[in-house]
Short mmCIF file of N, CA and C in Angstrom, two decimals:
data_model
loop_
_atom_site.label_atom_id
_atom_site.label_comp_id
_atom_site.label_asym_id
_atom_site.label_seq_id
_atom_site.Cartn_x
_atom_site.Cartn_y
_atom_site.Cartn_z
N UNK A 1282 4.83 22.61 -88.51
CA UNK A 1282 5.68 22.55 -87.34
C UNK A 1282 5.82 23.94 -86.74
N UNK A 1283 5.75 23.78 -85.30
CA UNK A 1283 5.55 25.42 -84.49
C UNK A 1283 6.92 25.63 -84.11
N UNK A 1284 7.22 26.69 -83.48
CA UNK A 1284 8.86 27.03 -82.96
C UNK A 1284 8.20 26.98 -81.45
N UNK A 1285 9.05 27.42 -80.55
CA UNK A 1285 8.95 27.61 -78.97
C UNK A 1285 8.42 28.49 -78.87
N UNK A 1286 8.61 29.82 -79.47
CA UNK A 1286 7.95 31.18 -79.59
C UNK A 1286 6.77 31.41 -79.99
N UNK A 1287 6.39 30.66 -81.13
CA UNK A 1287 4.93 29.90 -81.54
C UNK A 1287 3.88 29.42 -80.24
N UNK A 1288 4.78 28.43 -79.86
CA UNK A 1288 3.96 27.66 -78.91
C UNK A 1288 3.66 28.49 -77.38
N UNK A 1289 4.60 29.17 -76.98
CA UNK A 1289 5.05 30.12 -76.02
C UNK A 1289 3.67 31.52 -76.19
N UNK A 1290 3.62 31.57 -77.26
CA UNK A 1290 2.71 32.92 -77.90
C UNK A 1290 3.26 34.42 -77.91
N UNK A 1291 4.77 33.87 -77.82
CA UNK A 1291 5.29 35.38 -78.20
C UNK A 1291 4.78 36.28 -79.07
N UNK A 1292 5.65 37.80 -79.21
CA UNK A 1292 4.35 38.16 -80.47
C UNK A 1292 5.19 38.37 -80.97
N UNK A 1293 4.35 38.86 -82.30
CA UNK A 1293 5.03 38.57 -83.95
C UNK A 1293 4.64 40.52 -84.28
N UNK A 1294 6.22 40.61 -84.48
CA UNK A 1294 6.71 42.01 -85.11
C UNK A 1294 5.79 42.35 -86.44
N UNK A 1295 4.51 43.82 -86.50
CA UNK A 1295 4.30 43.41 -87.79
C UNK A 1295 3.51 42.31 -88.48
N UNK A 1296 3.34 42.64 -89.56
CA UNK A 1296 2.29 41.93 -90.34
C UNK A 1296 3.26 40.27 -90.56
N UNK A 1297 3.08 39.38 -90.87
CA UNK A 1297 3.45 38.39 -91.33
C UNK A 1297 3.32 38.30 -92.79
N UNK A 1298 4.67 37.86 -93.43
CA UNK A 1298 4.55 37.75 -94.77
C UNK A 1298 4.06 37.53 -95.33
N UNK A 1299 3.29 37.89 -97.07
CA UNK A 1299 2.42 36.90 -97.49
C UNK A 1299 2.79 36.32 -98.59
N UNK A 1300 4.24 36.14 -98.64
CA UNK A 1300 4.92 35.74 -99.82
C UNK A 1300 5.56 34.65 -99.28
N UNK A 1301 5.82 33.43 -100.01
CA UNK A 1301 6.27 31.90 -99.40
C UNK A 1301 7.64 32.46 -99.86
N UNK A 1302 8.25 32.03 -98.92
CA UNK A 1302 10.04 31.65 -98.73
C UNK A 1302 10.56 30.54 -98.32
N UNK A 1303 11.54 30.51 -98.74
CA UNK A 1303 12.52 29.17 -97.94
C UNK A 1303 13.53 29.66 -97.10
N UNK A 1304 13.65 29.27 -95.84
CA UNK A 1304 14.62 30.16 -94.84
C UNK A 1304 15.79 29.94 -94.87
N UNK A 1305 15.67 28.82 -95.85
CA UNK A 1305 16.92 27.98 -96.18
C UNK A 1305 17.75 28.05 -97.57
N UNK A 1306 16.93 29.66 -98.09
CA UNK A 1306 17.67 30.16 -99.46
C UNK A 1306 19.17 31.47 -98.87
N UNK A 1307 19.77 31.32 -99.81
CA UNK A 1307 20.89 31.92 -99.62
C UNK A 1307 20.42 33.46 -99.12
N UNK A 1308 20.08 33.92 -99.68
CA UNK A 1308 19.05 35.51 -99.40
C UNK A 1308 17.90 35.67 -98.50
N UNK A 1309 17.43 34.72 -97.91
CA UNK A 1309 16.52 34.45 -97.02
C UNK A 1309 17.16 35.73 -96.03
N UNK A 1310 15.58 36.45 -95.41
CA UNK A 1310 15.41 37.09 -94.12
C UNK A 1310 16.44 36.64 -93.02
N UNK A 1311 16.04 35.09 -93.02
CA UNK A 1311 16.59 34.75 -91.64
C UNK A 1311 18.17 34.38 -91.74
N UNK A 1312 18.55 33.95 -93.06
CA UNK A 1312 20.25 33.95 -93.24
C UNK A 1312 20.56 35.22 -93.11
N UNK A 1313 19.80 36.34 -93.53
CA UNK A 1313 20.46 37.83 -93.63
C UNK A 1313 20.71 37.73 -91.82
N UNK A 1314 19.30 37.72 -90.83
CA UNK A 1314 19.66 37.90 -89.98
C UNK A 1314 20.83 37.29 -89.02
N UNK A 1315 20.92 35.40 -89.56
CA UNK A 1315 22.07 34.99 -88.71
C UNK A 1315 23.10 35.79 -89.15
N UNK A 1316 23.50 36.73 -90.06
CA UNK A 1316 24.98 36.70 -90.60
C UNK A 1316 25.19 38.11 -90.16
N UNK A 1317 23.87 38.81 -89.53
CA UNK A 1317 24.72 40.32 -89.02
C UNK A 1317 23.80 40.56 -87.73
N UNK A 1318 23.36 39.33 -87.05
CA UNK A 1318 22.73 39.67 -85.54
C UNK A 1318 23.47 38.99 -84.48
N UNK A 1319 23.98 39.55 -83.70
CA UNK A 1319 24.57 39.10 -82.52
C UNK A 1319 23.95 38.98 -81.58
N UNK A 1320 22.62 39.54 -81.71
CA UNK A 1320 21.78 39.63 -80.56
C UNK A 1320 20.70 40.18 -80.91
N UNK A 1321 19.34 39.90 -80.65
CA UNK A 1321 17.84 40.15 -81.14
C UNK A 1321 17.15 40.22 -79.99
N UNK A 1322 15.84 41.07 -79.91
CA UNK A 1322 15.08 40.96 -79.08
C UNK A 1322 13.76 40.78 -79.20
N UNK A 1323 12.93 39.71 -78.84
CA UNK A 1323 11.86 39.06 -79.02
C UNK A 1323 10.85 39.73 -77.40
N UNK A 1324 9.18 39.52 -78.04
CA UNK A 1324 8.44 40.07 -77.35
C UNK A 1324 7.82 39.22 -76.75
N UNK A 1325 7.57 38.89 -75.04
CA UNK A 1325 6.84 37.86 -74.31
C UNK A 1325 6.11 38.29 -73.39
N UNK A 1326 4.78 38.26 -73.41
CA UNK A 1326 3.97 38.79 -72.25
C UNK A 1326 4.73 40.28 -71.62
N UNK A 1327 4.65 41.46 -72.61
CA UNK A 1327 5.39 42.91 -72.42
C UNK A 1327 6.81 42.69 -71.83
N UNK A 1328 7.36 42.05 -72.25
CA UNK A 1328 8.60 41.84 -71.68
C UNK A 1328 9.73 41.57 -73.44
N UNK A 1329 10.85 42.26 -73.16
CA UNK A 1329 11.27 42.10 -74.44
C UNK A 1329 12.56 40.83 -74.10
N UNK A 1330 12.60 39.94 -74.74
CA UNK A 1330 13.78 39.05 -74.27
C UNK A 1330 14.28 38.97 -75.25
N UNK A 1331 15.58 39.03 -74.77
CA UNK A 1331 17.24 39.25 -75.31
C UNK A 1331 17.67 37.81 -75.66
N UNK A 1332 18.06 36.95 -77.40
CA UNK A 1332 18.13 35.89 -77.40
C UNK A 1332 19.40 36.07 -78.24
N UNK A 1333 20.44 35.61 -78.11
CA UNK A 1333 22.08 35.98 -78.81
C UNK A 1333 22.36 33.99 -79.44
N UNK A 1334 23.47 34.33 -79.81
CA UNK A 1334 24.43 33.10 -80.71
C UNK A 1334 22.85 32.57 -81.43
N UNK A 1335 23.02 33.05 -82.51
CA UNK A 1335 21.87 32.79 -83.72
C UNK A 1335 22.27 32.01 -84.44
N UNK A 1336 21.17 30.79 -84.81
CA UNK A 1336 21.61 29.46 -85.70
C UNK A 1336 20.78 30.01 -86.68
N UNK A 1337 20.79 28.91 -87.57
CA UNK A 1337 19.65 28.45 -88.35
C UNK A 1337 19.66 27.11 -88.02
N UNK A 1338 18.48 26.45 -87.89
CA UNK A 1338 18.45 25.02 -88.02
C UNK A 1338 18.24 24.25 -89.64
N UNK A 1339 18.14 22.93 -89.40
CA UNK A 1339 17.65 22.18 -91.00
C UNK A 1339 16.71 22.54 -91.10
N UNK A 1340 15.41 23.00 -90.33
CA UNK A 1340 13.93 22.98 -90.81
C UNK A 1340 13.64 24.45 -90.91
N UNK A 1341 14.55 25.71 -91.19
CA UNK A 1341 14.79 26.79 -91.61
C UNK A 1341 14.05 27.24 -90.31
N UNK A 1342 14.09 27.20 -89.34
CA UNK A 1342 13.96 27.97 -87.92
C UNK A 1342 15.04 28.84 -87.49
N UNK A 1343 15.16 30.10 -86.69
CA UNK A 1343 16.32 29.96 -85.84
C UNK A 1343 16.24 29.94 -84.66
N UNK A 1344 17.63 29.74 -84.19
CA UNK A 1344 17.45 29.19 -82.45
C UNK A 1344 18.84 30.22 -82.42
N UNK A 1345 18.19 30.24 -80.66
CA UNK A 1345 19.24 30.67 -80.02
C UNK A 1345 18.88 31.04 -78.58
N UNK A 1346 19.95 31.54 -77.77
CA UNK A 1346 20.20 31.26 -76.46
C UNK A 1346 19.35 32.93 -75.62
N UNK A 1347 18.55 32.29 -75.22
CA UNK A 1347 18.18 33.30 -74.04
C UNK A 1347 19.01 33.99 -73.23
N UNK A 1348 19.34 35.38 -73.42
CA UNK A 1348 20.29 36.14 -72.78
C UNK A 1348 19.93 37.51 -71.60
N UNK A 1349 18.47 37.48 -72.05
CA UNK A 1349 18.18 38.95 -70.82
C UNK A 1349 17.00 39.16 -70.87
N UNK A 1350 16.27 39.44 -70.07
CA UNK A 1350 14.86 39.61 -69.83
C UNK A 1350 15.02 41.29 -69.40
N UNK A 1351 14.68 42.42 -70.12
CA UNK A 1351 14.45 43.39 -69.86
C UNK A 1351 13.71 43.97 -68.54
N UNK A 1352 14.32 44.51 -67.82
CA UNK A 1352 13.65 45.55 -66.60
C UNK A 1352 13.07 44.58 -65.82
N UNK A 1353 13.64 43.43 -65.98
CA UNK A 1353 13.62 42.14 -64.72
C UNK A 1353 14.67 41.62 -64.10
N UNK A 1354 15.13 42.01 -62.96
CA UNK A 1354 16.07 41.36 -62.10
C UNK A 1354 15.87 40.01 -62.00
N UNK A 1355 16.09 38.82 -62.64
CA UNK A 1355 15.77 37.27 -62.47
C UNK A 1355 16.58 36.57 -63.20
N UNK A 1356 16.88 35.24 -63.01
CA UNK A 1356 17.23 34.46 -63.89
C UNK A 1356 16.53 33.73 -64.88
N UNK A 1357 14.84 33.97 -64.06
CA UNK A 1357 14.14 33.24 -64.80
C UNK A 1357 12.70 34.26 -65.16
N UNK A 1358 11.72 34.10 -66.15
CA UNK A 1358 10.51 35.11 -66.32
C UNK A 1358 9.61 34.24 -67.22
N UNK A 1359 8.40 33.91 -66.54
CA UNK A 1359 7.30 33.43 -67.09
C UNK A 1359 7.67 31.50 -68.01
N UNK A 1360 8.09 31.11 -67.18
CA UNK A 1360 8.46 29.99 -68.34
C UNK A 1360 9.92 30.31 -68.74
N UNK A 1361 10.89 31.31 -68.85
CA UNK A 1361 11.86 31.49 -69.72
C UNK A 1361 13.28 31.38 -68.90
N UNK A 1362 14.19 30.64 -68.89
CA UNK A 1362 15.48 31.09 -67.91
C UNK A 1362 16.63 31.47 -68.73
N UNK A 1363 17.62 32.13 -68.40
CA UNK A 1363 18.53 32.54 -69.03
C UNK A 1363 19.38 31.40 -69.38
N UNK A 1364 20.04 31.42 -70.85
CA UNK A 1364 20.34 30.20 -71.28
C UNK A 1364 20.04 29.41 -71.66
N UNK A 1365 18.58 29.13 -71.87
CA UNK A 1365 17.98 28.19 -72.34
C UNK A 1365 17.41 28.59 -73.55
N UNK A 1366 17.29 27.75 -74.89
CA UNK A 1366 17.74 27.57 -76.04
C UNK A 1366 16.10 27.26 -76.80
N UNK A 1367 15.54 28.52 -77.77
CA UNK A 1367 14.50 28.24 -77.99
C UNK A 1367 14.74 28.73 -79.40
N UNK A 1368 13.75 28.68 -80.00
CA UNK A 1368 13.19 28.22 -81.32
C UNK A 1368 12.21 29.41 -82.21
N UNK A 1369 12.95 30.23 -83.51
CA UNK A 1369 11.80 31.16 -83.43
C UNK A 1369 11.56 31.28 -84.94
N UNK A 1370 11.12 32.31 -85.14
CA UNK A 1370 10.67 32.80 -87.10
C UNK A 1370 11.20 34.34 -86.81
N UNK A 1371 11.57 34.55 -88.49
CA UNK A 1371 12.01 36.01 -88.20
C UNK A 1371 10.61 36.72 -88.09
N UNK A 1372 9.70 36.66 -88.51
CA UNK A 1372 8.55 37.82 -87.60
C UNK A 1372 8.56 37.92 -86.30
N UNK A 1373 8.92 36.77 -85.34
CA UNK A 1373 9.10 37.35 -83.88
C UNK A 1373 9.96 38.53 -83.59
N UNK A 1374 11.41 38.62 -84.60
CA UNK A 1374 12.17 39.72 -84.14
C UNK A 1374 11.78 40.85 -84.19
N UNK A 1375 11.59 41.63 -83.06
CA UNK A 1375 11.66 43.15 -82.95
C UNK A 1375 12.80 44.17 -83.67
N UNK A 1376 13.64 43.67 -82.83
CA UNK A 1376 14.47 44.76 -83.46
C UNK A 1376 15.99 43.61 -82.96
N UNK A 1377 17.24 44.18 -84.05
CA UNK A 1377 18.30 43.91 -83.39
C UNK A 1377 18.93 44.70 -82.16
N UNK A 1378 19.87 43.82 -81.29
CA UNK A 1378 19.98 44.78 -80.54
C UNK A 1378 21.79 45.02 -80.60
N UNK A 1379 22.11 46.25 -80.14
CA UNK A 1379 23.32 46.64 -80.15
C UNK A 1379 23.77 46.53 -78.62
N UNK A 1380 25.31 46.10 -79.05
CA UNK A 1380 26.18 45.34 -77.65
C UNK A 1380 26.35 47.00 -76.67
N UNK A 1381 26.29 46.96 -76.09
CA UNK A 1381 26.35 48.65 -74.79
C UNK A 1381 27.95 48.70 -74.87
#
């Protein structure tokens, strides 16, 4: 099963793991990240997008809400609008981002 970011062809931070995990273990990457990211930024066609309120889902994905398209005045960029609710792996994350 692909995420949005998958399917989208965002890119992936870095090598990809080569060790199997469950995203859905207490210590998991991606629980670390829901529990101290308020806000992440993912990479789309050179554009870094800003995706905040971080889940985890049941199928150990996380989701969350499209919040800013970097050094683009728009609501919307390539496929993406603000607010709208996509689907990712922690190798997409770049970096966290800090509130200004």
């Amino acid at each position: 099963m692909k995420t949005d970011a998958d399917n989208m062809g965002f890119e992936v931070a870095g090598v990809e793991p080569t060790t199997a995990h469950s995203p859905l273990e207490e210590n998991s990457p991606e629980k670390r990240l829901v529990a101290r990211a308020n806000e992440v930024a993912l990479v789309y066609k050179g554009r870094e997008i800003h995706v905040r309120d971080i889940t985890l889902d049941k199928n150990g994905f996380l989701v969350g809400q499209v919040s800013d398209f970097t050094n683009v005045c728009t609501t919307q960029y390539e496929g993406l609008r603000l607010g709208q609710t996509i689907t990712f792996r922690h190798p997409h994350v770049h970096h966290l981002v800090q509130p200004a």
